Short mmCIF file of C-alpha atoms and ligand atoms in Angstrom, two decimals:
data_model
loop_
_atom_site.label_atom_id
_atom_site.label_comp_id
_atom_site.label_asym_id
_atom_site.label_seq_id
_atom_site.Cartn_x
_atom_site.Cartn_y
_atom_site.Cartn_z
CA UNK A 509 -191.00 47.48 -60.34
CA UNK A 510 -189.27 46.44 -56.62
CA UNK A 511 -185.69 48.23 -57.49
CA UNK A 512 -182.77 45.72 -56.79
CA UNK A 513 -181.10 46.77 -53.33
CA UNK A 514 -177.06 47.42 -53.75
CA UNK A 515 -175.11 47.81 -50.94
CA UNK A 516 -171.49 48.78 -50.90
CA UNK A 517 -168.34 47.89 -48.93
CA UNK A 518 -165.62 49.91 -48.85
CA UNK A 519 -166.49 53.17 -48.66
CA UNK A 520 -163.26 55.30 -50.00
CA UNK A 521 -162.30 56.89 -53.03
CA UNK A 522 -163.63 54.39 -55.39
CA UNK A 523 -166.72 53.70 -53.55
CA UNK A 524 -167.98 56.90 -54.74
CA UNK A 525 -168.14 56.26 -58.31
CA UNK A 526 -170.50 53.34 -57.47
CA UNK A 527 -172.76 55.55 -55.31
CA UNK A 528 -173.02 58.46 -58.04
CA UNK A 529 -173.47 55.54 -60.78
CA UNK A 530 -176.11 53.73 -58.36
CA UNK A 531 -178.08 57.09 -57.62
CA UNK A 532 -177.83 58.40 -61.39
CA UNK A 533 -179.29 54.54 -61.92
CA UNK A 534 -182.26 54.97 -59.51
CA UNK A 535 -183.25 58.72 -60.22
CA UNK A 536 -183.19 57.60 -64.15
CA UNK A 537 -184.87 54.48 -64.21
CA UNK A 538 -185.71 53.18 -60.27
CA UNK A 539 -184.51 49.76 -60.92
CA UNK A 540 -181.79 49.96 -58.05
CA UNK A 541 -181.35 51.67 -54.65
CA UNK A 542 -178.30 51.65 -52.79
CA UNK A 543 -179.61 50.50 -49.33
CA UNK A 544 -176.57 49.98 -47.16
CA UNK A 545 -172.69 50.40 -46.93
CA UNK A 546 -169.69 48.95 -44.72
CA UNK A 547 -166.31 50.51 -44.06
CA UNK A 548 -164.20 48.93 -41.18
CA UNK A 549 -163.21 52.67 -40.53
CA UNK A 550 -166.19 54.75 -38.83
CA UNK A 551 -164.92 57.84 -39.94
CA UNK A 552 -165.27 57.07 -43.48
CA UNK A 553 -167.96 55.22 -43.16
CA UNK A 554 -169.98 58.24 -41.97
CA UNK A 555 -169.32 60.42 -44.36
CA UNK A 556 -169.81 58.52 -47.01
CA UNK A 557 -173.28 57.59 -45.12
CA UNK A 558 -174.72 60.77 -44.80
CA UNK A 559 -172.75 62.10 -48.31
CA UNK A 560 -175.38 59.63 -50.03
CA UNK A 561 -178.07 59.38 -47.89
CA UNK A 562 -177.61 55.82 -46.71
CA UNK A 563 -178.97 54.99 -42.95
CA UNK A 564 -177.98 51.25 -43.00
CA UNK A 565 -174.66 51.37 -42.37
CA UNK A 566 -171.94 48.39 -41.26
CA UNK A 567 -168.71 48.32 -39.63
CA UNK A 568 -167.84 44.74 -41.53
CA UNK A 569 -169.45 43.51 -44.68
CA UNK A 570 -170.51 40.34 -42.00
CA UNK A 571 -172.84 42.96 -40.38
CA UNK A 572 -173.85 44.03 -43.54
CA UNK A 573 -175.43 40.58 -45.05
CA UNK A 574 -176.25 39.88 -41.44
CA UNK A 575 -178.56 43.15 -40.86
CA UNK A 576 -180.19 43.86 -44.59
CA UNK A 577 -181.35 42.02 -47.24
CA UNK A 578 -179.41 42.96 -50.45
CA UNK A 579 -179.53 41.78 -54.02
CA UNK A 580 -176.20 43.12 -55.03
CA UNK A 581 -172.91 43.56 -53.24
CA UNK A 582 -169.96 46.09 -54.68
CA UNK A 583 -166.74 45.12 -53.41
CA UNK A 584 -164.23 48.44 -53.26
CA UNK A 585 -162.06 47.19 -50.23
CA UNK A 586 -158.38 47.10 -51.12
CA UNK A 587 -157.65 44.37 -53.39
CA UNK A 588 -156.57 42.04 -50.61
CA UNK A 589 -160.03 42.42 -49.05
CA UNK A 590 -162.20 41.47 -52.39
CA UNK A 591 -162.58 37.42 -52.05
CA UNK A 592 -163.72 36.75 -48.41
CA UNK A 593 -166.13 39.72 -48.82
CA UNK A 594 -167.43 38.18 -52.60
CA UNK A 595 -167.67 34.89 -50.85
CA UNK A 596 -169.95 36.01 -47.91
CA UNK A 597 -171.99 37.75 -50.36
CA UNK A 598 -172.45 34.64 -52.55
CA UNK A 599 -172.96 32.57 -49.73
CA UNK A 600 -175.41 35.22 -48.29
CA UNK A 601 -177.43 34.69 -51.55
CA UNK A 602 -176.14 38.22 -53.04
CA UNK A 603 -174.88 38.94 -56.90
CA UNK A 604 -171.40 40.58 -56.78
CA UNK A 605 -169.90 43.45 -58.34
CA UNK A 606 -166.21 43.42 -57.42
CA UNK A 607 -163.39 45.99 -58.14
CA UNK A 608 -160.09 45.34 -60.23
CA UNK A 609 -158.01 43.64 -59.81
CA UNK A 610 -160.87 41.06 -58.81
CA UNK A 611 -158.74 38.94 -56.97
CA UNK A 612 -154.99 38.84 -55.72
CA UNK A 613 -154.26 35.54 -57.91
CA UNK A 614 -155.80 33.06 -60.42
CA UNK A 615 -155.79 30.38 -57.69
CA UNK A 616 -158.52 32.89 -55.76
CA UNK A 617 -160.30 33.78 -59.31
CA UNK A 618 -161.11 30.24 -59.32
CA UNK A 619 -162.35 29.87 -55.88
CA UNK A 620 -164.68 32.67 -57.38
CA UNK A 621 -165.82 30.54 -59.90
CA UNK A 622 -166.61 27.82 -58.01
CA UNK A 623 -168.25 29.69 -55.93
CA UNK A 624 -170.57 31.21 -58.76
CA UNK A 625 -171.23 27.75 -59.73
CA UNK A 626 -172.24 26.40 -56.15
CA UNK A 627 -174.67 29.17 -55.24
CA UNK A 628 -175.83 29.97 -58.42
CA UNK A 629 -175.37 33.76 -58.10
CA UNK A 630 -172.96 35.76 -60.27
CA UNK A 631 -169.70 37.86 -59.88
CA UNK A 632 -169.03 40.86 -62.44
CA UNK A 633 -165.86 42.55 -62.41
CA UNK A 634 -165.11 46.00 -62.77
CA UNK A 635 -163.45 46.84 -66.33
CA UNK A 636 -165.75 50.26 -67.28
CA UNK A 637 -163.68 50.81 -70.20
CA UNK A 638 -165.01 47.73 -72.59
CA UNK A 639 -168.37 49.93 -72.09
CA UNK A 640 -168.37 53.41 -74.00
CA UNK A 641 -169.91 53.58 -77.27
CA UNK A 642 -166.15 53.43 -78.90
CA UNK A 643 -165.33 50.50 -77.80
CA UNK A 644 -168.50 48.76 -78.58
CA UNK A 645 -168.52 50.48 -81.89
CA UNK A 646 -164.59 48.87 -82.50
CA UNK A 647 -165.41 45.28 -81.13
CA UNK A 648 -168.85 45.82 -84.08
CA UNK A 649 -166.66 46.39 -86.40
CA UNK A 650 -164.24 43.55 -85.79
CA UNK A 651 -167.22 41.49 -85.44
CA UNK A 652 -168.57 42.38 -88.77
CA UNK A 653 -165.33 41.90 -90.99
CA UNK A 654 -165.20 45.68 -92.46
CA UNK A 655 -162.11 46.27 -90.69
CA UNK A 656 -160.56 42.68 -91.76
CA UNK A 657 -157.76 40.99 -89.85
CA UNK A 658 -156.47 42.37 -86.63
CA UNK A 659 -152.39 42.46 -86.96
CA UNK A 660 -150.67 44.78 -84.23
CA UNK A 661 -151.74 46.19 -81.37
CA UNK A 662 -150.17 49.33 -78.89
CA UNK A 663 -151.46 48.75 -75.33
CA UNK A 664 -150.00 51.72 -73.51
CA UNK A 665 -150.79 53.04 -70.04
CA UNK A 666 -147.98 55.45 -69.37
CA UNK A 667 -149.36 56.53 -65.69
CA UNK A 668 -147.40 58.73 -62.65
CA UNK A 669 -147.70 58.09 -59.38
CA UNK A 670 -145.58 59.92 -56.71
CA UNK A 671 -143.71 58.34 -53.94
CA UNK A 672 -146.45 59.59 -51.72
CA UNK A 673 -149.06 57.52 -53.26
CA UNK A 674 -146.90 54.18 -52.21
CA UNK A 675 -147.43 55.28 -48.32
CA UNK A 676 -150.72 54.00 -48.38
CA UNK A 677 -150.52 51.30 -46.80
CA UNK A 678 -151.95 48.42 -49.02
CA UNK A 679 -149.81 50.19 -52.31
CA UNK A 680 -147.00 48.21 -53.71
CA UNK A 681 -147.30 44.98 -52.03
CA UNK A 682 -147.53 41.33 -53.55
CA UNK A 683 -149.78 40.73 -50.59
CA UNK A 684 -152.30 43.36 -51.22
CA UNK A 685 -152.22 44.74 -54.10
CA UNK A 686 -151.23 42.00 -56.01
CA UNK A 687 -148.37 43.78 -57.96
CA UNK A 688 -147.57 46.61 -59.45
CA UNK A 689 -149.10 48.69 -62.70
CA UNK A 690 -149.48 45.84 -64.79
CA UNK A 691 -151.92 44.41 -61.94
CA UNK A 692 -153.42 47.77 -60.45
CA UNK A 693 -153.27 49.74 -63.60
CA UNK A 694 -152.05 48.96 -66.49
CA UNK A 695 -155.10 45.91 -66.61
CA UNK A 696 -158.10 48.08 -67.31
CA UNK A 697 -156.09 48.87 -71.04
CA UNK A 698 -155.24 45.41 -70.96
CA UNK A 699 -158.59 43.98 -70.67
CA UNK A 700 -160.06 46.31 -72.82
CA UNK A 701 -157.25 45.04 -75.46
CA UNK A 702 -158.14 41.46 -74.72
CA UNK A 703 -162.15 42.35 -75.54
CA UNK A 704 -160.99 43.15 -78.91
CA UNK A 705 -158.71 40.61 -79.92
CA UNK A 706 -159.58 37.82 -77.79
CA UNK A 707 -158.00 34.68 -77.27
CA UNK A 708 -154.06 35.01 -76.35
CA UNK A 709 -151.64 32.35 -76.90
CA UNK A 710 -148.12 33.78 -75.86
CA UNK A 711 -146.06 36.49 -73.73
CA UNK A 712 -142.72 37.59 -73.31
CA UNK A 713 -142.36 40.19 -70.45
CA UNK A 714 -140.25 41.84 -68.48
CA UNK A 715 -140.71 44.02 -64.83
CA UNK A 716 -138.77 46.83 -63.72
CA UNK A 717 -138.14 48.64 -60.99
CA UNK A 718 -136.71 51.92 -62.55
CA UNK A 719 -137.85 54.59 -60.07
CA UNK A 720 -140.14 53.76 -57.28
CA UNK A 721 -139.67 52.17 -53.73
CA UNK A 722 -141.62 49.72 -53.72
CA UNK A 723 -142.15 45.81 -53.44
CA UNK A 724 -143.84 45.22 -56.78
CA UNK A 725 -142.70 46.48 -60.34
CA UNK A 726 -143.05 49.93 -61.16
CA UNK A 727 -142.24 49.52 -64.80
CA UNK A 728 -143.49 46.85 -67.27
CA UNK A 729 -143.17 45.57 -71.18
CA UNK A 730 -144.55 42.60 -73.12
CA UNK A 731 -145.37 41.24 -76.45
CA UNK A 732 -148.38 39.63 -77.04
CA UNK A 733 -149.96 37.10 -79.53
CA UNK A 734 -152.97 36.20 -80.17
CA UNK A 735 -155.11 33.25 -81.59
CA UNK A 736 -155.87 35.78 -84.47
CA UNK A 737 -152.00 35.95 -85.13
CA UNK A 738 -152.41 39.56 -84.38
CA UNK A 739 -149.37 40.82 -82.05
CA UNK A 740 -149.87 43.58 -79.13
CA UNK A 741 -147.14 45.50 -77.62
CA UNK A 742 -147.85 46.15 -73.91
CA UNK A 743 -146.46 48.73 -71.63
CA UNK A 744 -147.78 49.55 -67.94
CA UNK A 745 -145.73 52.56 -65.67
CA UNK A 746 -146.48 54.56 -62.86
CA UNK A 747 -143.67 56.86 -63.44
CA UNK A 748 -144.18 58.46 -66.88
CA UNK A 749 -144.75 62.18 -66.43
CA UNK A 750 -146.95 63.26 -69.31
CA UNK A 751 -149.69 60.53 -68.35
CA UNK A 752 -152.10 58.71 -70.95
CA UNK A 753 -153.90 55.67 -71.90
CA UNK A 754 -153.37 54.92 -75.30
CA UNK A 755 -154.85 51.73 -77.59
CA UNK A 756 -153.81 51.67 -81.13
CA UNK A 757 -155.12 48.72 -83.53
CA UNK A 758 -153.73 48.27 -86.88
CA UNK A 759 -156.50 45.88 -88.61
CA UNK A 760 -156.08 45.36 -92.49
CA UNK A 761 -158.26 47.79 -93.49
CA UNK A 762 -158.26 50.87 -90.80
CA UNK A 763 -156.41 51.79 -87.76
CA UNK A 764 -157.98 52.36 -84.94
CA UNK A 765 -156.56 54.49 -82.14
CA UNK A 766 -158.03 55.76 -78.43
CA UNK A 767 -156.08 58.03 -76.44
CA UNK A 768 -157.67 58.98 -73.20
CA UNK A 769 -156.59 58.85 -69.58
CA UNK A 770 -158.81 57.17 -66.88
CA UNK A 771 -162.38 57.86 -69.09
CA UNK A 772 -163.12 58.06 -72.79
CA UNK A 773 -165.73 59.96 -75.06
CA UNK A 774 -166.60 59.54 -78.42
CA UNK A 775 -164.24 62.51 -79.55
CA UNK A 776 -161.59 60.20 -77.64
CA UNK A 777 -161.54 58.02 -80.41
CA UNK A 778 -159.51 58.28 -84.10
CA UNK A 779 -160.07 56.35 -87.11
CA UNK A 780 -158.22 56.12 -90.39
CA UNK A 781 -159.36 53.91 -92.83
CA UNK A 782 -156.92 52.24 -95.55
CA UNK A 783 -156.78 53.38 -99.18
CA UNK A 784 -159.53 52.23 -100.92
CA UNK A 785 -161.78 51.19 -97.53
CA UNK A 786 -162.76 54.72 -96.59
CA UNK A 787 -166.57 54.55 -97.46
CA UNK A 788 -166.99 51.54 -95.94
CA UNK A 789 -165.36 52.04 -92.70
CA UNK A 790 -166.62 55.29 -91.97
CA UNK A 791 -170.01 53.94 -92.61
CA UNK A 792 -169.64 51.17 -90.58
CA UNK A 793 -167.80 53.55 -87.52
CA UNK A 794 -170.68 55.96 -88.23
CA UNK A 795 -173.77 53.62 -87.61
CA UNK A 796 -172.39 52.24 -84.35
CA UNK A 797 -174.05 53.20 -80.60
CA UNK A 798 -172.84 57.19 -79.44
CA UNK A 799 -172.02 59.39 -76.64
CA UNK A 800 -171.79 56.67 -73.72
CA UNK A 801 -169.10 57.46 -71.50
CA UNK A 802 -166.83 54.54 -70.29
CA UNK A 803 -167.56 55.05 -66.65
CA UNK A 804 -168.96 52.95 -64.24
CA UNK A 805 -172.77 54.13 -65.06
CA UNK A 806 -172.36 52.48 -68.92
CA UNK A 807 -171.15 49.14 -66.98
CA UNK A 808 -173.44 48.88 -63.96
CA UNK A 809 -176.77 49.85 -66.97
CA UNK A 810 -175.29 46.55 -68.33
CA UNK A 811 -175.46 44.75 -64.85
CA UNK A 812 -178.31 45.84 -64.26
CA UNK A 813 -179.61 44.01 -67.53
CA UNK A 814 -178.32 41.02 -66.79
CA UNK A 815 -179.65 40.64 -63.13
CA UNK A 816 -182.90 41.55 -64.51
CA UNK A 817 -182.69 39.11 -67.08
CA UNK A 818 -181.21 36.39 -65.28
CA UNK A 819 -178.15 36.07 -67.09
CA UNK A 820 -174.51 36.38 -66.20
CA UNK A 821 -173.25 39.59 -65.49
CA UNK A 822 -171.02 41.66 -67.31
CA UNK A 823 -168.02 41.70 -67.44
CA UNK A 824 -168.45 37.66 -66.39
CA UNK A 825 -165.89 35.78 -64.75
CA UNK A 826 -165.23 33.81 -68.30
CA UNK A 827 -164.61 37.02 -69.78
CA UNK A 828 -162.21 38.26 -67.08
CA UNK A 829 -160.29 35.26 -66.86
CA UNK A 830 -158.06 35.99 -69.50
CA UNK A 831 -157.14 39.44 -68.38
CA UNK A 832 -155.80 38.15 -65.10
CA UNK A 833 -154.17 35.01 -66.66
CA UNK A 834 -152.35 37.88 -69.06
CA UNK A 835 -151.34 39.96 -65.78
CA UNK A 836 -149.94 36.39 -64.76
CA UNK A 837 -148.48 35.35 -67.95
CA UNK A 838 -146.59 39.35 -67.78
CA UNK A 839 -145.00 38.74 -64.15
CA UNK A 840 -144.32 34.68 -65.41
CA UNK A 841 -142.71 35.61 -68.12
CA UNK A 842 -140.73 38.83 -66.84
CA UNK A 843 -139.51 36.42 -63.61
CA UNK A 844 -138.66 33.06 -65.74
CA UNK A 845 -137.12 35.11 -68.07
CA UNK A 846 -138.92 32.87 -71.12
CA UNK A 847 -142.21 33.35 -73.11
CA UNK A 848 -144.64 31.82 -71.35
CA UNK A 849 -148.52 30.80 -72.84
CA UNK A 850 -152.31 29.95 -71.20
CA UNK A 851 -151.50 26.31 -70.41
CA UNK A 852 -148.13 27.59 -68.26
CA UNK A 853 -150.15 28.76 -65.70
CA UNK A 854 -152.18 26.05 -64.11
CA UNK A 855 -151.66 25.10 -60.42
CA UNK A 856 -148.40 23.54 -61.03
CA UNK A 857 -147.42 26.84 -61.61
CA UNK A 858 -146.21 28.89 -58.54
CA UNK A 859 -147.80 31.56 -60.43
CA UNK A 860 -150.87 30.59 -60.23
CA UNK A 861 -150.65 31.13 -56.43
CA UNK A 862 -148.82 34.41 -56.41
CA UNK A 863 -148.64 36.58 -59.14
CA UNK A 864 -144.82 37.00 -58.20
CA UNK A 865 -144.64 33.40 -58.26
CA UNK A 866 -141.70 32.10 -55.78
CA UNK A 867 -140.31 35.83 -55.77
CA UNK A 868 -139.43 38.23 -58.23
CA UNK A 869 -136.09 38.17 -60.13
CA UNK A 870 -135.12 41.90 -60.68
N1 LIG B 929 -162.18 50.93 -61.62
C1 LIG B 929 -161.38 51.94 -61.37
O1 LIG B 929 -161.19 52.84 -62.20
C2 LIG B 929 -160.67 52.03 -60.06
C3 LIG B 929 -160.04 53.22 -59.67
C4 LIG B 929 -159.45 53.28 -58.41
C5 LIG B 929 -159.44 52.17 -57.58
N2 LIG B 929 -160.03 51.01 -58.01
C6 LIG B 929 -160.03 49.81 -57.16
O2 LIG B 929 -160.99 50.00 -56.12
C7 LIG B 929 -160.56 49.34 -54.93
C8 LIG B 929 -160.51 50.33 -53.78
O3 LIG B 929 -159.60 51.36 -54.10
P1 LIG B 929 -159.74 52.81 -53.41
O4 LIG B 929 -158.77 53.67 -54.09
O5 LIG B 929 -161.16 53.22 -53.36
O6 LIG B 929 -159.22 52.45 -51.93
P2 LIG B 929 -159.43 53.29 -50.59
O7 LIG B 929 -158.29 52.91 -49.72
O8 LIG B 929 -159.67 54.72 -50.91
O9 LIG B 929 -160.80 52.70 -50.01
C9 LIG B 929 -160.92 51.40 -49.52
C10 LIG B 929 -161.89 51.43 -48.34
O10 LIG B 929 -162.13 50.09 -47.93
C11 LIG B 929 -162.17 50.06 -46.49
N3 LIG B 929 -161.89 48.68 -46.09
C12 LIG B 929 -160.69 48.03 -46.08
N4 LIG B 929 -160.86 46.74 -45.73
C13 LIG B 929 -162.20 46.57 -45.53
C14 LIG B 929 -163.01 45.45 -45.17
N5 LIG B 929 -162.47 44.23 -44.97
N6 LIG B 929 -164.33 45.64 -45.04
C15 LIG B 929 -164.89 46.86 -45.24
N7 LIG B 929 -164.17 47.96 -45.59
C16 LIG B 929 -162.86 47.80 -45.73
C17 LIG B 929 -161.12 51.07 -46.07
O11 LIG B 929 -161.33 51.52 -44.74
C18 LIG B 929 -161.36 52.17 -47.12
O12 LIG B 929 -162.32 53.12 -46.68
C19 LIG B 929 -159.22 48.71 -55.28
O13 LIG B 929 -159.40 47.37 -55.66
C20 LIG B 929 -158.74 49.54 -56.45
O14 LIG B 929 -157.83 48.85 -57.30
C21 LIG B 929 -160.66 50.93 -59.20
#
């Protein structure tokens, strides 16, 4: 089998989870090779080079798709960066993996998604957490009915971040970041929320900034519903001291509860059935997929599925779509200062454009 050639740009912190997933993907089943990388800074660009063995190396990701032929582009550029580098790659024939937040706004999600459509090549978007065994054993169980109705959810990602981490440069800012921990942060709980309980219908948020110097939130709180007419309680920080990720699901017949901090494992996960559903929960929890870590190796296994199999590629642009419209519907909501739903957020909205919209209303 001719492995599928991945190429990165960006090489920094990020960029190094995709190499170790890429080479723990081609030592265990040679169906990818990372072939080439591009960092506009030479210094990090040559480390990373020779830390994983890569000779082709770019100072722009123009030079890249210019100089080798690649199959598969990762996008871990700042945030700001992600959109003219997916569109070269799509345009340069190349399937995209792109890092969260995929884009800065919906407005540029959709440009994504036309672009898919023109070119006929697909975009997947970073969210590793929908991919450990727990969470595919949850969204089974959902699927199956043993749980019954979802009612209330606890979305919490109670992060810290220093002062010091804002003096990067592209940290904190509408215009490259995209906002604050409910866009850089709080979204891979979010999305993994939204994988669960699908289809939302209504937010009221508000933004903060309680601590931080920055341009963009540091602080954020919604309520959520949901198609379902389950409700989810949302909270995103960067300044909470004792840190944690934390999902809790209340379904009819069991909660479900994950508390982790940027991975899970199966031991991550806590379930406790209601009276009289014991057997049948357990049994159902018990027969569900084990020990896959949600990392970046679980999700690119997946991609590497579908680009073998010639079908979109998780987590799809549909599927992400709602995640980022959320993040929207959050800063909307917290700004207008009224609950605000899917169809609010169109392009008459000036939140479509920006996720600040016209400017945020501390
Ligand atoms: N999935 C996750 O768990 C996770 C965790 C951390 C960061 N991220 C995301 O990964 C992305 C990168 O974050 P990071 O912490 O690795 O950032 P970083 O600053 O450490 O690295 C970014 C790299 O991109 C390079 N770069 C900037 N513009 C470029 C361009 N136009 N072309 C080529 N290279 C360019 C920079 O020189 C730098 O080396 C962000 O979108 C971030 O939100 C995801």
């Amino acid at each position: 089998m001719t492995p599928l050639r991945a190429a990165i740009v960006g090489t920094g912190n990020i960029a190094r989870a995709h190499a170790q997933a890429l080479h723990h993907l081609a030592s265990e089943t040679g169906e990818v090779a990372l072939v080439a990388a591009a960092d506009t800074d030479p210094g990090r660009l040559s480390t990373f080079a020779a830390e994983f063995g890569v000779s082709a190396a770019y100072p722009d990701a123009a030079a890249l798709l210019a100089g080798t032929e690649v199959d598969l582009v990762h996008i871990c550029t700042p945030p700001g960066g992600h959109v003219p580098v997916a569109l070269a790659a799509l345009h340069a024939d190349s399937d995209v993996v792109v890092e969260k937040p995929a884009t800065l706004t919906l407005a540029e999600f959709d440009q994504l998604i036309e672009a898919e459509k023109q070119v006929g090549r697909f975009v997947a978007t970073v969210s590793q957490h929908r991919f450990g065994s727990g969470a595919q054993r949850l969204r089974d169980l959902v699927r199956s009915g043993v749980v019954g109705r979802p009612l209330f959810a606890l979305c919490s990602t109670t992060w810290f971040r220093d002062q010091a981490y804002f003096d990067v440069e592209w940290r904190g800012r509408w215009d490259t970041e995209g906002g604050g921990p409910t866009m850089g942060h709080g979204i891979h709980q979010i999305d993994l929320l939204l994988s669960v309980l699908g289809e939302w219908t209504a937010v009221n948020g508000l933004a903060r900034k309680q601590a931080r110097v920055t341009e963009t939130e540091d602080l954020s709180a919604a309520h959520v519903e949901f198609a379902s007419g389950a409700v989810a309680s949302v909270v995103n920080s960067v300044i909470s001291p004792r840190e944690e990720s934390y999902l809790r699901f209340d379904f009819e017949h069991a909660t479900i509860e994950l508390t982790h901090l940027y991975g899970y494992d199966d031991d991550d996960w806590r379930v406790t059935p209601a009276p009289g559903h014991e057997s049948e929960v357990k049994a159902a929890w018990e027969s569900g997929p084990t020990r896959i870590h949600s990392g970046h190796l679980a999700q690119f296994r997946e991609i590497v599925r579908g680009l073998r199999g010639g079908s979109p590629l998780p987590v799809s642009t549909a599927d992400a779509r709602p995640t980022l419209q959320l993040v929207a519907g959050i800063y909307a909501s917290a700004f207008g200062r009224r609950v605000i739903g899917p169809a609010d957020l169109g392009p008459e909205s000036p939140f479509y454009w920006q996720m600040q919209g016209d400017g945020p209303v501390w």
